[in-house]
Coordinates of C-alpha atoms and ligand atoms in Angstrom, one line a residue:
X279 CA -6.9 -5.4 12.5
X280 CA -8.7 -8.7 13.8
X281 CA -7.2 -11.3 15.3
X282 CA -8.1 -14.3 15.5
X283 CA -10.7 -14.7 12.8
X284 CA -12.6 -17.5 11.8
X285 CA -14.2 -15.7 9.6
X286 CA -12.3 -14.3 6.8
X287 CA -11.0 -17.9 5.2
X288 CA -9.9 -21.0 6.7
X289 CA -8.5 -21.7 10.2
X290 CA -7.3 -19.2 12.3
X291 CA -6.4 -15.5 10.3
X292 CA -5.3 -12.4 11.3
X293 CA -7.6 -9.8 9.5
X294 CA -5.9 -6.3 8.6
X295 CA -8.3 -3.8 7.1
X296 CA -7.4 -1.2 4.7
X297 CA -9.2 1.7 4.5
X298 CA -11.0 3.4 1.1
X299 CA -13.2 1.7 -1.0
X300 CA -14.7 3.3 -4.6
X301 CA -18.3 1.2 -3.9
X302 CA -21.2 2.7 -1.6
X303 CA -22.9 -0.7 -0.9
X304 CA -26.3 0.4 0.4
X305 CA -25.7 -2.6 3.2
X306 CA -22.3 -1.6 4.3
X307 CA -21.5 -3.2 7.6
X308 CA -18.3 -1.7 7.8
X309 CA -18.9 2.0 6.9
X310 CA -16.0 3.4 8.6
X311 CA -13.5 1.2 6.2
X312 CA -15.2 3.3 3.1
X313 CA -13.3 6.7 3.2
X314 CA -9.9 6.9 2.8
X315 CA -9.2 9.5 5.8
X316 CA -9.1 9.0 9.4
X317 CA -12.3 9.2 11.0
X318 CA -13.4 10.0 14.6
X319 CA -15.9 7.7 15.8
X320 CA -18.0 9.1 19.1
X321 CA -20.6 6.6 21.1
X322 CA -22.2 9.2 23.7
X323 CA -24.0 6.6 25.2
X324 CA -20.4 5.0 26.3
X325 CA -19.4 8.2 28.4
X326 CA -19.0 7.8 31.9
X327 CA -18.3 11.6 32.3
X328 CA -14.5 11.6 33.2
X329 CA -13.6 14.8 31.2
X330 CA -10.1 13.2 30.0
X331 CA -11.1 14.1 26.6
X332 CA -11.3 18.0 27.0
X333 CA -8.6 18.0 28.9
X334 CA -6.2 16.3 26.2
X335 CA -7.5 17.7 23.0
X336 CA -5.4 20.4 21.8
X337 CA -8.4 22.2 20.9
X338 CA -10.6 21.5 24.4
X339 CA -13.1 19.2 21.6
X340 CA -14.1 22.7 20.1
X341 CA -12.4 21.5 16.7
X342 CA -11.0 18.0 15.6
X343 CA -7.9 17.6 13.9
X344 CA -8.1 14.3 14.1
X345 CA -5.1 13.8 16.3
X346 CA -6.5 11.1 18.2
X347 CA -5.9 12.3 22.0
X348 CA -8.9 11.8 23.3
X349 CA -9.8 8.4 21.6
X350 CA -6.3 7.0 23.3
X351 CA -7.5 8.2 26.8
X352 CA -11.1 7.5 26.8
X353 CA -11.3 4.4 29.0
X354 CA -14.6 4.0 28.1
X355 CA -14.2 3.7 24.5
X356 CA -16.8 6.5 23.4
X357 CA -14.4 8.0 20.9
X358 CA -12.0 5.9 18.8
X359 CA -10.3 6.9 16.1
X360 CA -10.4 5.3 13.0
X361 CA -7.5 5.0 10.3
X362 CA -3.8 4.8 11.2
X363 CA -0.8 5.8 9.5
X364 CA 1.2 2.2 9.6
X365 CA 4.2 1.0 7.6
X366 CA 4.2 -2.5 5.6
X367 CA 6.7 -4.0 8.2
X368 CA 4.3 -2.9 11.7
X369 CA 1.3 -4.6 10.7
X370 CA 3.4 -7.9 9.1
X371 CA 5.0 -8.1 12.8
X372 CA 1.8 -7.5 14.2
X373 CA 0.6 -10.8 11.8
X374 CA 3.7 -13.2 12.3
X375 CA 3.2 -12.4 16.4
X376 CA 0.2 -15.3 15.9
X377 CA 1.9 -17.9 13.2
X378 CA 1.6 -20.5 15.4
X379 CA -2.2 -20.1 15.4
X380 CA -1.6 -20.4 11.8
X381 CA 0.3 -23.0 11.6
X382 CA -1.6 -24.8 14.1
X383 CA -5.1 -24.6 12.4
X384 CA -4.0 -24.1 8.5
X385 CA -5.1 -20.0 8.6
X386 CA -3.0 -17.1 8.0
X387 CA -3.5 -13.1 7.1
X388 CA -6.7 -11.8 5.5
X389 CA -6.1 -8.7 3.6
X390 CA -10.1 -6.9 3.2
X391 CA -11.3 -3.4 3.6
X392 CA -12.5 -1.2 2.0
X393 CA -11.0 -2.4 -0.9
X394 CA -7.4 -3.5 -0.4
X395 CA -6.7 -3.6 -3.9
X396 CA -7.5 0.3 -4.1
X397 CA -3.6 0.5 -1.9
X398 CA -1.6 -2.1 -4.2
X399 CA 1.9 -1.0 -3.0
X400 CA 1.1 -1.4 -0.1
X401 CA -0.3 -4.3 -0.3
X402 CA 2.2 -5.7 -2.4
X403 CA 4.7 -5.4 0.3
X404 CA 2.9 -7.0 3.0
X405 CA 2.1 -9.8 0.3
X406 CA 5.6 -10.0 -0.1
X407 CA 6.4 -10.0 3.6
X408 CA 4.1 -13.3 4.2
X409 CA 5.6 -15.2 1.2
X410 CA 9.0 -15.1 2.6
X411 CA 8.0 -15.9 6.1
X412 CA 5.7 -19.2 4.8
X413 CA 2.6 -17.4 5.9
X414 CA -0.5 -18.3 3.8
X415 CA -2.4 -15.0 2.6
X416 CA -5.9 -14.3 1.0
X417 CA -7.2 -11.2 -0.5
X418 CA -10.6 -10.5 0.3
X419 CA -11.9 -7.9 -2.7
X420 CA -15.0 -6.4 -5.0
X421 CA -13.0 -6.7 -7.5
X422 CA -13.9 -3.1 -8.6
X423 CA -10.1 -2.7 -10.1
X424 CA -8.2 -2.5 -13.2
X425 CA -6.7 -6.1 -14.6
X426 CA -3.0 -4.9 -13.9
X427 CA -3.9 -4.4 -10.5
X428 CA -5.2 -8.3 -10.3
X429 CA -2.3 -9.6 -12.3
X430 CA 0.2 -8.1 -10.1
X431 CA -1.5 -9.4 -7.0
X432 CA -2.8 -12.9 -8.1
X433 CA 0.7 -14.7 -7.9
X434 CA 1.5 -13.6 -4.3
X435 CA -1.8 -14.6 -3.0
X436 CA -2.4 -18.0 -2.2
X437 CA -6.3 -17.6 -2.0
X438 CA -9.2 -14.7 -3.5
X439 CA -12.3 -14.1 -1.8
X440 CA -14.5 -12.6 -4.1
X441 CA -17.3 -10.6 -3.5
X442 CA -20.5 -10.9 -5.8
X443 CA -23.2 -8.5 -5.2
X444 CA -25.4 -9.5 -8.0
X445 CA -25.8 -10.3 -12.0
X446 CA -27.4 -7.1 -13.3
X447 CA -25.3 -4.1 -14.3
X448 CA -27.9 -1.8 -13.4
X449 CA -28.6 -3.3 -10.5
X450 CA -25.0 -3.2 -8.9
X451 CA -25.5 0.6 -10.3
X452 CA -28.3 1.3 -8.0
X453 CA -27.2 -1.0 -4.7
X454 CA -23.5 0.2 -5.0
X455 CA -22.7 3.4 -7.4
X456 CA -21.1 1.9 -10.1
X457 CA -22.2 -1.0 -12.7
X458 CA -20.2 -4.6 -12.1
X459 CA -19.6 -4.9 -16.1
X460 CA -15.4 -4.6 -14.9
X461 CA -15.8 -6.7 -11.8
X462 CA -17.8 -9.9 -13.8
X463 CA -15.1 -9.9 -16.3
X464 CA -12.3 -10.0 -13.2
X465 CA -14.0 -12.8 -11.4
X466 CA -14.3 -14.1 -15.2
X467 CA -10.3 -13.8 -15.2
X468 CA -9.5 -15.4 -11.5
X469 CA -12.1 -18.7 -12.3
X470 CA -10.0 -19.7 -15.5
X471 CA -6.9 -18.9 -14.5
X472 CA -7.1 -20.4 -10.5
X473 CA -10.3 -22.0 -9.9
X474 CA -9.3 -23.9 -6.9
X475 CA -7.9 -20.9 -5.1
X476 CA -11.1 -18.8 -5.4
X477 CA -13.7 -18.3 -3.3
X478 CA -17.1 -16.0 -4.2
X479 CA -19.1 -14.4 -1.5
X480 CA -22.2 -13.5 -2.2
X481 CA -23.8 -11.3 0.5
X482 CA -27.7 -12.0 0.7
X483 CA -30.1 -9.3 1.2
X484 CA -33.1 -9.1 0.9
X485 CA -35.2 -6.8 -1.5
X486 CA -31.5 -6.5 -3.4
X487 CA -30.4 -9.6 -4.9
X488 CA -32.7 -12.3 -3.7
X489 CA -35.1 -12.1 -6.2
X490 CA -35.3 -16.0 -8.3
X491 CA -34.2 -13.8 -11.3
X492 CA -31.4 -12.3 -10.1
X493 CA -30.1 -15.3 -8.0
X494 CA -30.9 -17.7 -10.7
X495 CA -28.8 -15.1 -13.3
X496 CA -26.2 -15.4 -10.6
X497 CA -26.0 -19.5 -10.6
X498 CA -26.0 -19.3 -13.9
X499 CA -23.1 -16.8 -14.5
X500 CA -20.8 -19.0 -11.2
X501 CA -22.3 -22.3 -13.2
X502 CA -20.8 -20.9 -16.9
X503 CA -17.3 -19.9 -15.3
X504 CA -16.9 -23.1 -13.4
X505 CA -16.6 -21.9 -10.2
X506 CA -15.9 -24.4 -7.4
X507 CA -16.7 -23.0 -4.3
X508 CA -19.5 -20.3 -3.1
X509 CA -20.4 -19.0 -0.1
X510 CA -23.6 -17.2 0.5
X511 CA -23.7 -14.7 3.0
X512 CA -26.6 -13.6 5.3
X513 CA -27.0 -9.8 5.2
X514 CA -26.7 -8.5 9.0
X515 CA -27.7 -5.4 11.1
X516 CA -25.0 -5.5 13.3
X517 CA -22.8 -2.7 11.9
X518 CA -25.7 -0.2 11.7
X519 CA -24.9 1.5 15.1
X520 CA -21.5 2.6 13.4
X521 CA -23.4 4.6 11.2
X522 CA -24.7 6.5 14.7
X523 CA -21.0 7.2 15.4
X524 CA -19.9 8.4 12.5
X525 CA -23.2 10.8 12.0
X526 CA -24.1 9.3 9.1
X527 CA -27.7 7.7 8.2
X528 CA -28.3 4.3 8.5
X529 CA -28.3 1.5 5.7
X530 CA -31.9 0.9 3.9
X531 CA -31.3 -3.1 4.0
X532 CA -32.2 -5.1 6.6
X533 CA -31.0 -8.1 8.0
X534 CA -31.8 -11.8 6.1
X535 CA -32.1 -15.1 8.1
X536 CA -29.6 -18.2 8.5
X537 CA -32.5 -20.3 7.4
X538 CA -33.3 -18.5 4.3
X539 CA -29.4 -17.6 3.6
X540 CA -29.4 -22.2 3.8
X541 CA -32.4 -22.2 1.4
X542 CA -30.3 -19.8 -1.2
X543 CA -26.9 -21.9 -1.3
X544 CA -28.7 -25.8 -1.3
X545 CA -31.3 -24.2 -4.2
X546 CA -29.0 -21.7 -6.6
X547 CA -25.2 -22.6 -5.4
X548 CA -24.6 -26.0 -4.4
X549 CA -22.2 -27.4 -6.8
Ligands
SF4_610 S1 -12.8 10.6 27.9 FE1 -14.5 9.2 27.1 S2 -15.6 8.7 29.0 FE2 -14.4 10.5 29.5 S3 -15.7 12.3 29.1 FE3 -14.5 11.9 27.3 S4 -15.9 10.6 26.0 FE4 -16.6 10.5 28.1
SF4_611 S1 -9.1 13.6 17.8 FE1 -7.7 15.1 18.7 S2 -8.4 17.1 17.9 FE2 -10.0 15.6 17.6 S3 -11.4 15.8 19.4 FE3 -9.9 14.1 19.8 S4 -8.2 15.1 20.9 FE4 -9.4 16.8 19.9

């Protein structure tokens, strides 16, 4: 979860991440959100040397079961476990603990991932749960679902943030695993039906979608659908070192400036 976030819609939101997503964006910031399981993440360079860890893990760190031990008494954070095992009513106490931020500065809870629509139950409930207590809710998505998953969402959800990656089916193929052909046509769904409660993010990075053919196909496609409000979204760096702690190679995309990210939005996606 984040608190406090001005970043995930307006005011002041708590942010509760949900873990799994069925895209491999090739840019990921947030890898550790894309399995489903619990991961162990381990930053060596953190370690002060206490020895807690081997002396709480079940299995003196010779095998992981994921138990989480030695994440809960490293002081130093150089192991942190990833993914817990929550219900519905924990984390929606863990939101209402801030309304008064909310209320104070028009926010409320962000539901992202991973792909939060992948865990609609779930979801659903904690949707529910915000309703009845007044708090205002977004649902920050791909999009990369079925259209009875959308429709059953869409009415407890005051606001969508929609992730658009780029125009070309084969493109989204290449950047992300799987074509967009489903996702256009559920943005296409969400701008008729509630225009003024949608919100596309379009993540800019370079050598991907910032081509003038691609972003101009974009425009074109927000432009045709009447889409009121875009945001464009320099691509970052900044989650690459959690690719070190999970073991896992580090994204081919590099970072894109504010200046150029300004350029984009005032030339393809100013309305
Ligand atoms: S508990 Fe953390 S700081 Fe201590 S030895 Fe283990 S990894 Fe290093
Ligand atoms: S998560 Fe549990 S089993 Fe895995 S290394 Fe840490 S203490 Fe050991």
């Amino acid at each position: 979860m984040r608190p406090f976030s001005t970043v995930d819609g307006p005011g002041i939101r708590t942010t509760v991440f949900f873990k799994g997503c069925n895209l491999r964006c090739a840019w990921c910031h947030n890898p550790e959100t894309q399995s489903f399981d619990r991961e162990l993440m381990l930053r060596p360079e953190r370690c002060v040397g206490c020895g807690l860890c081997r002396r709480v893990c079940p299995n003196g760190l010779k095998s992981c079961d994921l138990c989480g031990a030695c994440a809960e008494y490293c002081a130093a954070r150089a192991r942190s476990l990833c993914g817990e095992d929550t219900t519905a009513g924990e984390i929606f106490d863990r939101i209402e603990a801030d309304r008064n931020f909310y209320d104070a500065s028009g926010g409320g809870a962000t539901f992202s991932g991973g792909e939060c629509l992948l865990q609609p139950v779930f979801l659903e409930a904690l949707l529910t749960l915000c309703k009845g207590a007044g708090i205002s809710t977004a649902v920050d998505t791909a999009g990369n679902v079925g259209r009875d998953v959308i429709e059953r969402i869409e009415p407890l959800t005051d606001l969508f943030l929609f992730d658009f990656k780029c125009f070309s089916d084969s493109l989204h193929l290449e950047g992300t695993g799987k074509g967009n052909v489903l996702i256009k046509d559920n943005l296409a769904f969400l701008a008729a039906k509630r225009p003024e409660k949608l919100t596309v993010r379009i993540p800019l990075i370079p050598g991907f979608n910032d081509s003038d053919a691609e972003l101009g196909a974009m425009s074109r496609f927000l432009g045709e659908l009447g889409v009121m409000d875009a945001e464009v979204l320099p691509c970052h760096t900044m989650g690459n070192e959690k690719y070190a702690a999970l073991n896992r190679e580090s994204p081919r995309f590099g970072s894109c400036s504010e200046e150029r990210a300004e350029e984009v939005r005032k030339r393809y996606f100013q309305n």
